Short mmCIF file of C-alpha atoms in Angstrom, two decimals:
data_model
loop_
_atom_site.label_atom_id
_atom_site.label_comp_id
_atom_site.label_asym_id
_atom_site.label_seq_id
_atom_site.Cartn_x
_atom_site.Cartn_y
_atom_site.Cartn_z
CA UNK A 164 -0.02 0.04 0.06
CA UNK A 165 1.06 3.66 -0.52
CA UNK A 166 2.31 6.11 1.91
CA UNK A 167 -0.05 9.14 2.42
CA UNK A 168 0.44 12.74 3.68
CA UNK A 169 -2.74 13.60 5.06
CA UNK A 170 -3.94 17.25 5.85
CA UNK A 171 -7.18 18.59 7.20
CA UNK A 172 -8.61 21.98 6.15
CA UNK A 173 -11.83 22.69 8.00
CA UNK A 174 -13.94 25.86 8.29
CA UNK A 175 -14.80 25.94 11.90
CA UNK A 176 -14.26 28.26 14.71
CA UNK A 177 -10.73 27.89 16.12
CA UNK A 178 -10.79 27.77 19.93
CA UNK A 179 -7.11 28.49 19.96
CA UNK A 180 -7.41 31.69 17.97
CA UNK A 181 -10.44 33.37 19.47
CA UNK A 182 -12.82 31.23 17.27
CA UNK A 183 -11.53 32.66 14.10
CA UNK A 184 -12.77 30.83 11.08
CA UNK A 185 -10.40 30.70 8.14
CA UNK A 186 -11.45 31.07 4.53
CA UNK A 187 -10.25 27.70 3.26
CA UNK A 188 -10.85 28.70 -0.35
CA UNK A 189 -7.73 30.77 -0.27
CA UNK A 190 -4.80 28.72 -2.03
CA UNK A 191 -2.17 30.82 -0.54
CA UNK A 192 -3.02 29.20 2.82
CA UNK A 193 -1.78 25.71 1.59
CA UNK A 194 0.46 26.76 -1.41
CA UNK A 195 3.90 26.39 0.38
CA UNK A 196 2.72 22.91 1.81
CA UNK A 197 1.45 21.76 -1.67
CA UNK A 198 4.31 23.07 -3.67
CA UNK A 199 6.96 21.64 -1.34
CA UNK A 200 5.27 18.23 -1.30
CA UNK A 201 5.05 18.26 -5.22
CA UNK A 202 8.71 19.04 -5.40
CA UNK A 203 9.49 15.56 -4.01
CA UNK A 204 6.53 13.82 -5.46
CA UNK A 205 4.74 13.15 -2.24
CA UNK A 206 1.07 12.08 -2.35
CA UNK A 207 -1.18 14.42 -0.43
CA UNK A 208 -4.73 14.09 0.53
CA UNK A 209 -6.56 16.98 2.09
CA UNK A 210 -9.84 16.45 3.94
CA UNK A 211 -11.99 19.52 3.90
CA UNK A 212 -15.62 20.63 4.60
CA UNK A 213 -15.97 23.84 2.57
CA UNK A 214 -13.91 24.13 -0.50
CA UNK A 215 -15.82 25.01 -3.69
CA UNK A 216 -15.98 22.57 -6.56
CA UNK A 217 -13.78 25.10 -8.68
CA UNK A 218 -11.17 25.16 -6.04
CA UNK A 219 -10.96 21.33 -5.81
CA UNK A 220 -10.97 21.13 -9.70
CA UNK A 221 -8.30 23.72 -10.07
CA UNK A 222 -5.86 22.39 -7.55
CA UNK A 223 -6.46 18.67 -7.67
CA UNK A 224 -3.40 16.74 -9.41
CA UNK A 225 -1.91 13.38 -9.50
CA UNK A 226 -0.18 14.21 -6.28
CA UNK A 227 -2.89 16.09 -4.54
CA UNK A 228 -6.47 15.07 -3.87
CA UNK A 229 -9.33 16.45 -1.82
CA UNK A 230 -11.96 14.63 0.11
CA UNK A 231 -15.24 16.24 1.52
CA UNK A 232 -15.96 15.39 4.98
CA UNK A 233 -18.56 16.37 7.50
CA UNK A 234 -17.40 17.54 10.92
CA UNK A 235 -19.20 16.54 13.98
CA UNK A 236 -21.02 19.55 15.76
CA UNK A 237 -20.22 18.45 19.25
CA UNK A 238 -16.54 18.64 18.82
CA UNK A 239 -14.05 21.44 18.15
CA UNK A 240 -11.83 21.77 15.01
CA UNK A 241 -8.93 20.01 16.71
CA UNK A 242 -10.90 16.86 17.82
CA UNK A 243 -12.73 16.73 14.55
CA UNK A 244 -9.51 16.61 12.81
CA UNK A 245 -8.50 13.30 14.49
CA UNK A 246 -11.92 11.85 14.37
CA UNK A 247 -12.03 12.49 10.45
CA UNK A 248 -8.41 11.43 9.93
CA UNK A 249 -9.14 8.12 11.80
CA UNK A 250 -12.25 7.55 9.70
CA UNK A 251 -10.50 8.24 6.44
CA UNK A 252 -7.34 6.17 7.25
CA UNK A 253 -9.37 3.19 8.49
CA UNK A 254 -10.59 3.12 4.84
CA UNK A 255 -7.42 4.08 3.11
CA UNK A 256 -5.27 1.75 5.11
CA UNK A 257 -1.77 3.14 4.11
CA UNK A 258 1.46 1.73 4.93
CA UNK A 259 3.01 4.98 6.47
CA UNK A 260 1.25 8.17 7.10
CA UNK A 261 2.05 11.70 8.14
CA UNK A 262 -0.87 13.57 9.47
CA UNK A 263 0.09 17.18 8.93
CA UNK A 264 -0.99 20.77 9.39
CA UNK A 265 -1.37 22.31 5.99
CA UNK A 266 -1.07 25.98 6.53
CA UNK A 267 2.36 26.16 8.21
CA UNK A 268 4.43 23.04 7.08
CA UNK A 269 6.77 22.66 4.27
CA UNK A 270 8.95 19.71 3.15
CA UNK A 271 12.65 20.03 2.89
CA UNK A 272 13.80 16.50 1.96
CA UNK A 273 13.27 13.80 -0.56
CA UNK A 274 12.56 10.33 0.68
CA UNK A 275 10.61 11.56 3.82
CA UNK A 276 9.01 8.20 4.58
CA UNK A 277 12.37 6.31 4.26
CA UNK A 278 13.32 7.85 7.65
CA UNK A 279 10.46 6.41 9.47
CA UNK A 280 11.18 3.44 11.83
CA UNK A 281 8.02 1.22 11.93
CA UNK A 282 7.84 1.23 15.78
CA UNK A 283 8.11 4.88 16.44
CA UNK A 284 5.45 7.55 16.33
CA UNK A 285 6.96 10.88 15.07
CA UNK A 286 5.46 14.09 16.49
CA UNK A 287 6.30 17.70 17.13
CA UNK A 288 6.89 18.69 20.71
CA UNK A 289 6.46 21.96 22.65
CA UNK A 290 8.37 23.21 25.62
CA UNK A 291 5.52 22.83 28.17
CA UNK A 292 3.68 20.14 29.86
CA UNK A 293 0.12 18.96 28.67
CA UNK A 294 -1.61 20.66 31.64
CA UNK A 295 -1.84 24.13 29.90
CA UNK A 296 -5.05 25.99 30.33
CA UNK A 297 -6.09 25.95 26.72
CA UNK A 298 -5.53 22.09 26.31
CA UNK A 299 -7.42 21.60 29.65
CA UNK A 300 -10.33 23.61 28.71
CA UNK A 301 -10.72 22.12 25.12
CA UNK A 302 -10.40 18.68 26.10
CA UNK A 303 -13.29 18.76 28.70
CA UNK A 304 -15.89 17.23 26.49
CA UNK A 305 -13.88 14.31 25.35
CA UNK A 306 -12.53 13.74 28.89
CA UNK A 307 -16.15 14.01 30.20
CA UNK A 308 -17.14 11.04 27.90
CA UNK A 309 -14.25 8.97 29.03
CA UNK A 310 -13.58 8.59 32.72
CA UNK A 311 -10.40 6.47 32.31
CA UNK A 312 -8.94 9.24 30.05
CA UNK A 313 -10.18 11.91 32.58
CA UNK A 314 -8.30 10.06 35.59
CA UNK A 315 -5.21 9.56 33.30
CA UNK A 316 -5.20 13.31 32.47
CA UNK A 317 -5.31 14.32 36.14
CA UNK A 318 -2.33 12.00 37.05
CA UNK A 319 -0.33 13.17 34.13
CA UNK A 320 -1.02 16.76 33.23
CA UNK A 321 1.98 18.22 34.97
CA UNK A 322 4.39 15.52 34.11
CA UNK A 323 4.22 14.93 30.47
CA UNK A 324 5.46 17.14 27.62
CA UNK A 325 2.94 18.71 25.25
CA UNK A 326 3.36 17.00 21.87
CA UNK A 327 2.55 19.25 18.80
CA UNK A 328 -0.31 17.25 16.95
CA UNK A 329 0.37 19.45 13.82
CA UNK A 330 2.80 16.57 12.73
CA UNK A 331 2.18 13.06 13.56
CA UNK A 332 3.70 10.23 11.55
CA UNK A 333 4.75 6.78 11.42
CA UNK A 334 3.69 3.16 10.24
CA UNK A 335 -0.04 3.29 10.05
CA UNK A 336 -0.68 -0.08 11.65
CA UNK A 337 1.40 1.31 14.70
CA UNK A 338 -0.32 4.69 14.79
CA UNK A 339 -3.92 3.37 14.64
CA UNK A 340 -3.28 1.51 17.96
#
């Protein structure tokens, strides 16, 4: 099976940015991401909810495809990202995957997936622990639906580093666990 770089472009309020809703039909938002991926022949799939048919037609190529998705009303843009990614990947079943932000990521090397060790999940990391106020506030809904996760959160929020979910990659069979 193929390797996939998977991005998500949802027009939804962004709680991390005062509920700002971006205009996803602005190609300049994804141009550096798309052009750097094209430079190395990477296959990219972008999940979206509000692109126009003209946008999709104009920018689709052999290396770039767009898949329309429907976000869930009871989750924010970040939780929706991973629910929708999980749903798509369970059908696509790639070998290796990079789940990537599309508005602030560029690719600098050829053979990106060659660097992936099958038993490692690759992620960005931030210089703080997971217990930051923003994450605590925006995980309440999902923690409230899962008491085990809520207990884990309370035990670990001051101990574990905050990983940057803008980049998560690895062998799909390992990641989906």
